[in-house]
Coordinates of C-alpha atoms in Angstrom, one line a residue:
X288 CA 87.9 80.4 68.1
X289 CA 84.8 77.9 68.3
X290 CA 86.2 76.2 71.4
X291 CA 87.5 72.3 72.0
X292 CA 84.5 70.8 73.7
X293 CA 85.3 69.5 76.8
X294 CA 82.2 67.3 77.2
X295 CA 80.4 67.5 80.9
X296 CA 78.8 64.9 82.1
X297 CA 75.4 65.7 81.4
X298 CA 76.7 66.4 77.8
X299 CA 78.1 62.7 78.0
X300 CA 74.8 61.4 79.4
X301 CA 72.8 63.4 77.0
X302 CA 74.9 61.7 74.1
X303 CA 74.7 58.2 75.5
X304 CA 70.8 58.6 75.8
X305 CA 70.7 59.0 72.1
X306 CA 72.2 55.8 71.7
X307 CA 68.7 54.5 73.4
X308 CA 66.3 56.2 71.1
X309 CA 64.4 52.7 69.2
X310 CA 61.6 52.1 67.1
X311 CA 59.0 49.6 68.3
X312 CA 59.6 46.6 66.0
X313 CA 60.9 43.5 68.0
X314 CA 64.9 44.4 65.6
X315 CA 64.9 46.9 68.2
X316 CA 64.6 45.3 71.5
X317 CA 67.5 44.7 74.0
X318 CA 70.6 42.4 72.3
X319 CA 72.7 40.4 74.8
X320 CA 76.1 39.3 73.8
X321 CA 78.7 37.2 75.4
X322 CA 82.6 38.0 76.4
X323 CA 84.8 35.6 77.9
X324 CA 84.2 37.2 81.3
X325 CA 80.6 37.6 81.3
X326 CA 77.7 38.3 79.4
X327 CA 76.6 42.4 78.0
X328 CA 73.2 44.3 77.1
X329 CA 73.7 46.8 74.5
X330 CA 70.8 48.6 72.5
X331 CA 69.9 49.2 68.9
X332 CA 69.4 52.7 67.6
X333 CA 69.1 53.2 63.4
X334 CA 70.2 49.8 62.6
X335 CA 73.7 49.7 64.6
X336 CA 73.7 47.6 67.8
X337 CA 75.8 50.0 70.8
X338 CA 77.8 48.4 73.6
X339 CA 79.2 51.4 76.0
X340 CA 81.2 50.8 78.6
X341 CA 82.3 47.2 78.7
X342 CA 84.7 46.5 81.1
X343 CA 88.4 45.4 79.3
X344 CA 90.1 45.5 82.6
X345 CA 90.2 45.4 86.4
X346 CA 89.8 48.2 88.6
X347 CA 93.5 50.1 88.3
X348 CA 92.7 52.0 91.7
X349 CA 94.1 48.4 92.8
X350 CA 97.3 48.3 91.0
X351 CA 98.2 51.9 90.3
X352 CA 101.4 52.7 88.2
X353 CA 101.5 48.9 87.6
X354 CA 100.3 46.2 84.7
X355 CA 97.0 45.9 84.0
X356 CA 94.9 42.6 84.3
X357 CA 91.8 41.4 82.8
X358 CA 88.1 41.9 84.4
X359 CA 87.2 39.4 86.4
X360 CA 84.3 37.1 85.2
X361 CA 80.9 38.0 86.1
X362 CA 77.6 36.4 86.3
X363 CA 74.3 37.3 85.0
X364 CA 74.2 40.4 82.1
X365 CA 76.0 43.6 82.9
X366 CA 74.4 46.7 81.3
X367 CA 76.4 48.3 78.5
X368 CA 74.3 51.6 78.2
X369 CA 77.1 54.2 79.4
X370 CA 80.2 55.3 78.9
X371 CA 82.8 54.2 81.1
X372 CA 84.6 56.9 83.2
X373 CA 87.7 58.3 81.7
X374 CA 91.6 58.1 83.3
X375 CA 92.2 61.2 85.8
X376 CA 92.8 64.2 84.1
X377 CA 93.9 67.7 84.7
X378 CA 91.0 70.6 83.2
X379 CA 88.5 67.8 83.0
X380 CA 85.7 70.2 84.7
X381 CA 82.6 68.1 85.7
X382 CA 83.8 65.3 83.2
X383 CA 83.1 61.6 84.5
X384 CA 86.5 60.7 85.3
X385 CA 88.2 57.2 88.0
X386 CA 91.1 55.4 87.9
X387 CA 88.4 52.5 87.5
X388 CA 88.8 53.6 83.5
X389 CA 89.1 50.4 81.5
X390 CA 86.5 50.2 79.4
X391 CA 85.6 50.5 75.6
X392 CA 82.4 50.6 73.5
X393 CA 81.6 48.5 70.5
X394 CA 79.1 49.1 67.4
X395 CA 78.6 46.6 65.1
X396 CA 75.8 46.1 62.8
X397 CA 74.7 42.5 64.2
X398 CA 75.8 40.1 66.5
X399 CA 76.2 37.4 63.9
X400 CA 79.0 35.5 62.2
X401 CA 79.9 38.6 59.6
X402 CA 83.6 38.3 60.5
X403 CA 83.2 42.1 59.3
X404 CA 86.6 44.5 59.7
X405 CA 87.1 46.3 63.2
X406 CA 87.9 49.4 63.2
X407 CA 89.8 50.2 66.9
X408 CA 90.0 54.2 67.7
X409 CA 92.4 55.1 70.1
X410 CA 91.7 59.0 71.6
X411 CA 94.1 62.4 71.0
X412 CA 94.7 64.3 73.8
X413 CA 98.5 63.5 74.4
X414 CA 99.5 61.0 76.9
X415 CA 97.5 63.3 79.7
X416 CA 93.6 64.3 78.8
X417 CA 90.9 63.3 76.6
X418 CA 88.4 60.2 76.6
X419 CA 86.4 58.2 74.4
X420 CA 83.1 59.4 75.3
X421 CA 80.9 62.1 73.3
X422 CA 79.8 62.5 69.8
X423 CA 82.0 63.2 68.4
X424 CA 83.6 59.4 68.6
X425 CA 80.4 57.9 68.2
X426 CA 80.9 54.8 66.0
X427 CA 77.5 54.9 64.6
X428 CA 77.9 56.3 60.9
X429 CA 81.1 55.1 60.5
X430 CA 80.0 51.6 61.5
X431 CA 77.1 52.0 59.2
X432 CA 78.6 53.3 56.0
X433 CA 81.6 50.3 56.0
X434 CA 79.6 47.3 57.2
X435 CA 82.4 47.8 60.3
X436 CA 82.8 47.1 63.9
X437 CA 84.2 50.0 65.5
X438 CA 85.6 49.9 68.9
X439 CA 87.2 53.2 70.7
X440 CA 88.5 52.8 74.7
X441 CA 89.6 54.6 77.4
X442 CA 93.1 53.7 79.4
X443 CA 95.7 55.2 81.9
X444 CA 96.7 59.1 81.1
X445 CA 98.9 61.2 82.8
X446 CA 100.9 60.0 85.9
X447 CA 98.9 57.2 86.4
X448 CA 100.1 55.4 83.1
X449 CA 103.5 57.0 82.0
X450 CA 104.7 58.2 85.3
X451 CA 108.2 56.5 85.2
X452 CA 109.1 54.7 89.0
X453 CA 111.1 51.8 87.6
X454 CA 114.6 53.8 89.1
X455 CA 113.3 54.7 92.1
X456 CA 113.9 51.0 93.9
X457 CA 110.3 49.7 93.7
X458 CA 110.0 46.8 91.8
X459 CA 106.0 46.8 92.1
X460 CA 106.2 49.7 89.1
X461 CA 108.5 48.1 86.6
X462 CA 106.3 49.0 83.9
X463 CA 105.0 52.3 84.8
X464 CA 106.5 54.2 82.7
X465 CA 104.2 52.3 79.9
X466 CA 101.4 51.1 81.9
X467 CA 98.7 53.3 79.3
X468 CA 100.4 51.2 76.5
X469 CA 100.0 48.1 78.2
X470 CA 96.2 49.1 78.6
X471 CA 95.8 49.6 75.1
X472 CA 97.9 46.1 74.2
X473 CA 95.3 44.8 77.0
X474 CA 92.2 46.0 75.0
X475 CA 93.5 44.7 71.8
X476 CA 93.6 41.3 73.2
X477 CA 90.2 41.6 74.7
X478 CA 89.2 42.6 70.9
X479 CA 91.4 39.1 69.8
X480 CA 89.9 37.2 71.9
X481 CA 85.6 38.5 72.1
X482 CA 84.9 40.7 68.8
X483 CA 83.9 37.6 66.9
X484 CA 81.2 37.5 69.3
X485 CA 80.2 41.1 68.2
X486 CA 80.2 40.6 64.5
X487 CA 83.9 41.4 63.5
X488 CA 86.9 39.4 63.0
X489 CA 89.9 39.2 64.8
X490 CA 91.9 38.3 61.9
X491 CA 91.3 42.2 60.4
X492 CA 91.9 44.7 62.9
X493 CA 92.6 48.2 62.2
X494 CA 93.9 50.9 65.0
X495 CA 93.3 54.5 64.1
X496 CA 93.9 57.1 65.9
X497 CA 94.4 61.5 66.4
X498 CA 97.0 63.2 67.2
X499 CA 98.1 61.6 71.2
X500 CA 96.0 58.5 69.2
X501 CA 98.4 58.3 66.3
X502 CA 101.4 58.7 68.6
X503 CA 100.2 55.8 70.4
X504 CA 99.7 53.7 67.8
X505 CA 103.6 54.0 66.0
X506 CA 104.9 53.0 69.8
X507 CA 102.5 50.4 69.8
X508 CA 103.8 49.7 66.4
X509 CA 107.9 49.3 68.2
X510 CA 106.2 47.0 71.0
X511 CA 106.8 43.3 71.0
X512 CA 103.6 42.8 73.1
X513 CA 101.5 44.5 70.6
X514 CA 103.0 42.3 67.5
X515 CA 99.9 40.5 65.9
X516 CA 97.0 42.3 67.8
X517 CA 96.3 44.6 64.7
X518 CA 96.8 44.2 61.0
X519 CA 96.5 48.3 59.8
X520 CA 97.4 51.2 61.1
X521 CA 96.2 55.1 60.4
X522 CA 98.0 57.9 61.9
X523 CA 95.9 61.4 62.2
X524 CA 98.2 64.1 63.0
X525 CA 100.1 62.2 65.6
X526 CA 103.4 60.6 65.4
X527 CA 106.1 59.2 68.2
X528 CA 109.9 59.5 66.6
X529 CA 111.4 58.7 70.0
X530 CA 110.1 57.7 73.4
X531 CA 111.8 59.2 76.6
X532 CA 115.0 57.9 77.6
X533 CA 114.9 56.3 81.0
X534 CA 116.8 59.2 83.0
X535 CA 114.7 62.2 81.9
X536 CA 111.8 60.1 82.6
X537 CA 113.6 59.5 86.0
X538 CA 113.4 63.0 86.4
X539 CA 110.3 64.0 86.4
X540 CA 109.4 61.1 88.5
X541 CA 111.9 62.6 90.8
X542 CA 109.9 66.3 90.6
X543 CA 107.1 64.6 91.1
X544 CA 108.0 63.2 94.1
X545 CA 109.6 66.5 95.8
X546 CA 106.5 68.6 94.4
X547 CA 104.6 66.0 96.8
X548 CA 107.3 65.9 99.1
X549 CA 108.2 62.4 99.3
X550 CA 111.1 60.7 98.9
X551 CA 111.8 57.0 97.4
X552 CA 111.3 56.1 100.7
X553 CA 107.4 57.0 100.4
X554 CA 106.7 54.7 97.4
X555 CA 104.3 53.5 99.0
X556 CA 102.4 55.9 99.4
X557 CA 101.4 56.7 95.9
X558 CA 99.3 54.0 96.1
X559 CA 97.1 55.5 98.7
X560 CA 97.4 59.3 97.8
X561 CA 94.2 60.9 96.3
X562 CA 94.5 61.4 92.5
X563 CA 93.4 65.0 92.7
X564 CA 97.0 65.4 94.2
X565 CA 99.5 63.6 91.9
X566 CA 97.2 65.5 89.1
X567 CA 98.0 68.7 90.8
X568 CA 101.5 67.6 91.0
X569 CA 101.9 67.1 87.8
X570 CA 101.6 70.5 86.6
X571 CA 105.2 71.7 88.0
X572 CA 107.9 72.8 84.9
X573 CA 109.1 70.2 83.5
X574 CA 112.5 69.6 84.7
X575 CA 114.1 68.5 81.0
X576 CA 111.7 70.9 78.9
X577 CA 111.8 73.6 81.0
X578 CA 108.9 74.9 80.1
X579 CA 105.5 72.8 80.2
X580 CA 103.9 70.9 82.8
X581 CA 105.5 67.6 83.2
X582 CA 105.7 65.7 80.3
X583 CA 104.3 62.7 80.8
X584 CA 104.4 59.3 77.5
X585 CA 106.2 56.1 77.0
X586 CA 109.4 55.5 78.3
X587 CA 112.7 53.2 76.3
X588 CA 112.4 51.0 79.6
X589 CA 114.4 48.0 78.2
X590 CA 111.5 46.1 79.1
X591 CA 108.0 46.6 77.6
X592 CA 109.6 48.7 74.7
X593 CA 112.9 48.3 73.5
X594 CA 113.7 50.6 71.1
X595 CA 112.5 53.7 69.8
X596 CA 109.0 54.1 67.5
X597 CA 111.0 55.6 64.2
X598 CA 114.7 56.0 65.3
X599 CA 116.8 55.0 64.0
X600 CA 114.9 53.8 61.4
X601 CA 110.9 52.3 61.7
X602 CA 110.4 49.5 63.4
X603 CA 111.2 46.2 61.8
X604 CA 108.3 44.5 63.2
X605 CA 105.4 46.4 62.1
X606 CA 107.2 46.8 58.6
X607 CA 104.4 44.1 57.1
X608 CA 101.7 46.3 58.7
X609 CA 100.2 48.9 55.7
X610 CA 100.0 52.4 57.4
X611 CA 98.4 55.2 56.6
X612 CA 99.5 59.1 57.7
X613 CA 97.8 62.2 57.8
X614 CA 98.1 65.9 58.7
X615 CA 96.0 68.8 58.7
X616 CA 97.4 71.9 56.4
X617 CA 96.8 73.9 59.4
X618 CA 97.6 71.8 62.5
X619 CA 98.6 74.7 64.6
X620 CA 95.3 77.3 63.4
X621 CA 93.9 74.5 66.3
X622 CA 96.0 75.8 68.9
X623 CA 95.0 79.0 68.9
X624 CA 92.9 78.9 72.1
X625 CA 91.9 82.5 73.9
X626 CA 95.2 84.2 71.8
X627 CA 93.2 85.4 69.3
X628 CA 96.6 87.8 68.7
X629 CA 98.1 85.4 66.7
X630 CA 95.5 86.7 63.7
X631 CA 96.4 89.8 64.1
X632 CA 100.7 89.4 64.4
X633 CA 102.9 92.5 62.7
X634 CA 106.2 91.6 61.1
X635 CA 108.5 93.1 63.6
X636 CA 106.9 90.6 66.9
X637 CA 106.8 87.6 64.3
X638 CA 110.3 86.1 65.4
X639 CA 110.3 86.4 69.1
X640 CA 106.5 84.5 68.6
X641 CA 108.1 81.7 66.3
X642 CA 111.3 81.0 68.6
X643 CA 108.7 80.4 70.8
X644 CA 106.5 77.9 69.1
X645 CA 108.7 76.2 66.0
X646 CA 110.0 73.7 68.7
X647 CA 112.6 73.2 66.5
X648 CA 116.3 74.9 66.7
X649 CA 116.2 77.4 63.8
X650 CA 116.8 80.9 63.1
X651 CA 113.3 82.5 63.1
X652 CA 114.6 85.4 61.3
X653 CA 115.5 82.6 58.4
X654 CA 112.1 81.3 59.0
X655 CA 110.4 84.1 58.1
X656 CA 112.6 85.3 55.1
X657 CA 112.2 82.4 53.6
X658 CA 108.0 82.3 54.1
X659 CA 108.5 85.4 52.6
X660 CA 110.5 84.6 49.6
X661 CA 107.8 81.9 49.1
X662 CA 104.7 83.2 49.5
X663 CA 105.3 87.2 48.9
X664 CA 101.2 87.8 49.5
X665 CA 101.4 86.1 52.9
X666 CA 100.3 88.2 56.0
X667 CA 102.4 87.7 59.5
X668 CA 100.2 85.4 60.7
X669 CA 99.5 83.4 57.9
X670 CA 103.2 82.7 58.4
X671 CA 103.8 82.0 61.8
X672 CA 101.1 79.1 61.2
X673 CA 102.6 77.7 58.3
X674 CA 105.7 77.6 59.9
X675 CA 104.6 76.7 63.5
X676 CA 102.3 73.6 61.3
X677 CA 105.6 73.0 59.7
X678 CA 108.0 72.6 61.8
X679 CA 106.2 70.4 64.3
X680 CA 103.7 67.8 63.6
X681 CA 104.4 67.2 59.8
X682 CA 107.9 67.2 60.4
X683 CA 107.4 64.2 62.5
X684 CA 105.2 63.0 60.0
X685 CA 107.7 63.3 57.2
X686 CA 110.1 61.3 59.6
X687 CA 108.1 58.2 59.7
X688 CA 106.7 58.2 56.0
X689 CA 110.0 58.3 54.9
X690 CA 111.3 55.8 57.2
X691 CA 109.0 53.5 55.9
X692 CA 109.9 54.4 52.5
X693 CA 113.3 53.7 52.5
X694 CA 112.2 50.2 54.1
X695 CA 109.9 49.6 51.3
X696 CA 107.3 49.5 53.8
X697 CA 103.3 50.0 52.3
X698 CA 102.5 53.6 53.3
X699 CA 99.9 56.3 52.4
X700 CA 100.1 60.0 53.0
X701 CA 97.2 62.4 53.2
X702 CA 96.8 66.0 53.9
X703 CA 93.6 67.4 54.3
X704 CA 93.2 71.1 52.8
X705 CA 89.6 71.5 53.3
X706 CA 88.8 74.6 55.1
X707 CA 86.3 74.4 57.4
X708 CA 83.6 76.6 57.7
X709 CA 83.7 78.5 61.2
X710 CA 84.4 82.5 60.9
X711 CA 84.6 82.2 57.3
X712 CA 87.2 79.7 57.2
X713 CA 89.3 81.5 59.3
X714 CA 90.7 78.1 60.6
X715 CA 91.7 76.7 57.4
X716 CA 91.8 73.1 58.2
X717 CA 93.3 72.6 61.9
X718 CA 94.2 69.9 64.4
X719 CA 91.3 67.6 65.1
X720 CA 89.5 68.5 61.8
X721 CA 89.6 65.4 60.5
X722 CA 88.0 63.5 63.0
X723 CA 84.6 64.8 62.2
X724 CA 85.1 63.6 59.0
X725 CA 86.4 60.1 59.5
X726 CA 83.5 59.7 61.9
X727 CA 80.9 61.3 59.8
X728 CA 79.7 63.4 63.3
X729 CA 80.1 66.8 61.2
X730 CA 77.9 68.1 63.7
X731 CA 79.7 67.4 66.6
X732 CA 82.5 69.3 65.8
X733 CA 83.3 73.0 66.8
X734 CA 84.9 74.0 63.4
X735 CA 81.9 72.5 61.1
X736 CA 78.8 72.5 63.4
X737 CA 76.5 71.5 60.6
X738 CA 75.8 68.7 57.7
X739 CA 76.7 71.4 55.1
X740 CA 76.6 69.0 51.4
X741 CA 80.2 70.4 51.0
X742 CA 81.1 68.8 54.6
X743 CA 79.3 66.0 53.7
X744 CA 81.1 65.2 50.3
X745 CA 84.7 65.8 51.7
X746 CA 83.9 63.4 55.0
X747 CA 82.2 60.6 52.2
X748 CA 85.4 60.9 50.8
X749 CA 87.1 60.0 54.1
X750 CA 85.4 57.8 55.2
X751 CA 85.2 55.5 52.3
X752 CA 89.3 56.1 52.4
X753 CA 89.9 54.8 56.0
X754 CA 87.2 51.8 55.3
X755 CA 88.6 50.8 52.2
X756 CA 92.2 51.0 54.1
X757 CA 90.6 49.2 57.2
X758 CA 89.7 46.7 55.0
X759 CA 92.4 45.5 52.4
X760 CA 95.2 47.9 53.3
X761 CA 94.8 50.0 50.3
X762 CA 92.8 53.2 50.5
X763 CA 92.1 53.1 46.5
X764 CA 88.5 53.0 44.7
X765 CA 85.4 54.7 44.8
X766 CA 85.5 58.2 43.7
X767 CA 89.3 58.9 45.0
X768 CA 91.9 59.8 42.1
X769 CA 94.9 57.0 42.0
X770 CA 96.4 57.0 45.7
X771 CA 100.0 55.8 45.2
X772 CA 102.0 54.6 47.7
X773 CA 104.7 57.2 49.6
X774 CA 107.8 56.5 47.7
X775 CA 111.1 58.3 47.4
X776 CA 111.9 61.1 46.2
X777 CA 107.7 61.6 44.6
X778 CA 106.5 61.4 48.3
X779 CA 102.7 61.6 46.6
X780 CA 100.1 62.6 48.9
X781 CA 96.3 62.3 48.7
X782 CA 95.1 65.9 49.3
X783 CA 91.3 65.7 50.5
X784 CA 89.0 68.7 49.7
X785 CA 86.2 69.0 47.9
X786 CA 88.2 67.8 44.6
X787 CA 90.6 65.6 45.8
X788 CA 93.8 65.4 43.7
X789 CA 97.2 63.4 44.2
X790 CA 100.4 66.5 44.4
X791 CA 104.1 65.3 44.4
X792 CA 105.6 66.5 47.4
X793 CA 103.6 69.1 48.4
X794 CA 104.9 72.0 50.5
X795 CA 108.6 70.9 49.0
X796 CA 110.1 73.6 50.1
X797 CA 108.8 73.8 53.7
X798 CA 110.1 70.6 54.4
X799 CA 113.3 71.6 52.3
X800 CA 113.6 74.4 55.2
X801 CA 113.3 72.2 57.8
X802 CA 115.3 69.8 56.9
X803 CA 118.3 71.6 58.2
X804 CA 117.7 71.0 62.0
X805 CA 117.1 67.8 63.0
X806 CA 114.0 67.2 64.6
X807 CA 113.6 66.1 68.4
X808 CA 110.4 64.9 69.2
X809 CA 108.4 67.0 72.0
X810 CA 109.1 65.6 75.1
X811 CA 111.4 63.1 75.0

């Protein structure tokens, strides 16, 4: 399969030198703008103004596994030419990567009093990789096409900011088990409090975000710290049902220690020891999976978040917030990785590879008599997708759509059923596929790779989707059919392809399936 891009650092730097590229006319020259901490030079490149890198926090190699704090002010004009380095991170290769990983990027078509929407992106990647750096989050088009700030950030992954120590007798790491949330809370209030100096307004903030991005955002949408700091919310293939419970996050702090063999005696010295070593830690079995690296993600602490995202119902604060969800028909065709097998699956291996993968407590033989009954034409591994896509990620999806529902919360669903082109569609439309779309960076994407006109009208589409949303909180106008909002029992869903058409309750008897087993969310 075209593979996930995992961007070096001369890939980065490439990236961020494009941002540089002017013209001669005196629009294009350096812009300065002003934070409450200190003053930043951005640069102008086709019209959009780009601020990478500015600093939303202290240094967290000071305060590890603890709260973050804001920068410290700073005289003179700090450069904001370069992505800041992303949060430690198992498989990063080459990839510029520091605890010293607070920063975001802005791009905003002028410094001026627009009071324009902002648009904040928060990265996929679970609660352990990724970044905001490459093209593939460049704000530019999207910033262009909407008359938008976009903002996307980097915070705490991994151990470093959902490693739970709260049990262990330290009370220096109460909040560790959500420190990355808190980062995220943090660079929402640094938005609040400086994007009206960069053209947007504080009193219209969307948070959108992918898969580990989405998830983010509905526990951000359960935390009393985060109430106010945004105004929409879009979900991209990523939902949080639950958090961990305390204990199981106790445990794994627990086999973290003994993989490093310290005790909670030794507390303090994780302050000291070299990240390189709690990342290679971290990549025991999880002790509550059993199976998996350690799961690291937010943690029911009793004190930063006090009850579950969507359990047992959605979270009565955020109920005012409109939200938006989304899946990919294909999620799991983007999980394929090197095990190009699972094309090529015979009927007879297809329940021993699905009891592996459903990550839900179901007969597989069931499973696949069913898909059969369904969809008679199917081949084994068109089934073990389907099933594999349905039993995971839109389940969870399902969860917090109705939730909101039955609260009579606003809500949108989408599924995108475009199949993009790589291998002649052989990827049908997987994880991460809408990203490229949303962000108009068709390009940058390993299952597109060019600015086909059929790429380009479904991503149009998108975009003018999540702006519209962004803006007012409804998706509706422009070329879209009627988007109704997810109600029960029509659960209508904006399908995005080429033609893009409203279905009631499509898939009805996957989710029908399903429904039998309840669903426990990975991890927790």
């Amino acid at each position: 399969m075209p593979p996930h891009r995992k961007w070096t650092r001369r890939a980065i730097l490439a990236a961020t030198a494009a941002c540089f590229v002017t013209d001669t006319s005196a629009a294009s020259r350096d812009t300065v703008a002003r934070t409450q901490y200190g003053r930043v030079r951005g640069w102008r490149r086709d019209g959009v103004l780009c601020f990478l890198g500015v600093r939303y926090g202290r240094d967290t190699r000071l305060a590890r596994f603890q709260a973050p704090k804001p920068p410290e002010p700073w005289r003179g004009v700090r450069e904001a030419r370069a992505y800041g380095p992303a949060s430690p991170q198992r498989g990063g290769g080459d990839t510029n990567q520091s605890e010293d990983c607070l920063f975001l990027n802005v791009w905003t078509p002028a410094l001026d009093a627009g009071r324009r929407t902002v648009m904040v992106y928060i990265h996929g990647g679970a609660y352990s990789s990724g970044s905001a750096a490459g093209p593939l989050l460049d704000g530019a088009r999207l910033c262009r096409r909407g008359d938008v700030v976009v903002v996307t950030l980097n915070h705490r992954l991994g151990p470093f900011g959902y490693a739970y120590l709260a049990r262990l007798g330290d009370e220096r790491f109460a909040d560790s088990g959500n420190a990355g949330q808190l980062d995220l809370i943090l660079a929402l209030e640094w938005v609040r409090d400086n994007i009206g100096n960069f053209g947007g307004d504080p009193g219209s903030v969307m948070v959108f975000g992918q898969s580990g991005g989405g998830a983010k955002i509905a526990t951000l949408m359960a935390m009393p710290r985060a109430n106010g700091l945004f105004h929409r919310a879009a979900t991209m293939s990523g939902q949080q049902i639950t958090a961990s419970g305390p204990l199981n996050a106790t445990r794994r702090a627990q086999a973290l220690l003994r993989q490093m063999e310290l005790t909670s005696a030794d507390m303090s010295r994780l302050l000291v020891v070299p990240p390189a070593l709690l990342l290679e830690a971290s990549a025991i079995t999880d002790p509550v999976l059993d199976y998996g690296s350690l799961y690291f993600g937010p943690v029911l602490d009793g004190r930063n978040l006090l009850r579950h995202p969507f359990y047992p119902d959605a979270a009565p604060q955020s109920l005012g917030i409109p939200m938006m969800l989304g899946n990919t028909h294909d999620e799991t065709r983007g999980f394929v990785g090197a095990d190009r097998s699972l094309f090529d699956l015979r009927w007879e291996d297809l329940p021993g590879r699905l009891a592996d993968a459903m990550r839900v407590d179901i007969s597989p033989e069931l499973v696949v008599r069913r898909y059969r009954e369904l969809y008679p034409t199917s081949t084994p591994s068109e089934v073990y997708f389907a099933a594999t896509t349905a039993s995971r990620s839109w389940r969870g999806q399902i969860i917090e759509a109705e939730e909101r529902a039955k609260a009579g919360a606003p809500a949108y669903v989408y599924q995108l059923d475009w199949r993009a082109p790589a291998e002649g569609g052989l990827f049908g439309a997987p994880h991460t596929l809408d990203i490229p779309l949303v962000f108009g960076n068709l390009e940058a994407s390993p299952y597109i790779g060019q600015r086909t006109g059929e790429a380009e009208l479904v991503s149009a589409k998108m975009m003018d989707a999540f702006i519209a949303f962004a803006k007012t909180g409804d998706p509706n106008g422009g070329v879209l059919p009627p988007w109704p909002r997810y109600a029960l029992p029509a659960r209508d869903t904006m399908i995005f392809d080429v033609a893009p058409r409203v279905e009631r309750d499509p898939r009805k008897a996957e989710r029908e399936l399903f429904a039998v087993a309840p669903y426990v969310q990975p991890g927790t």
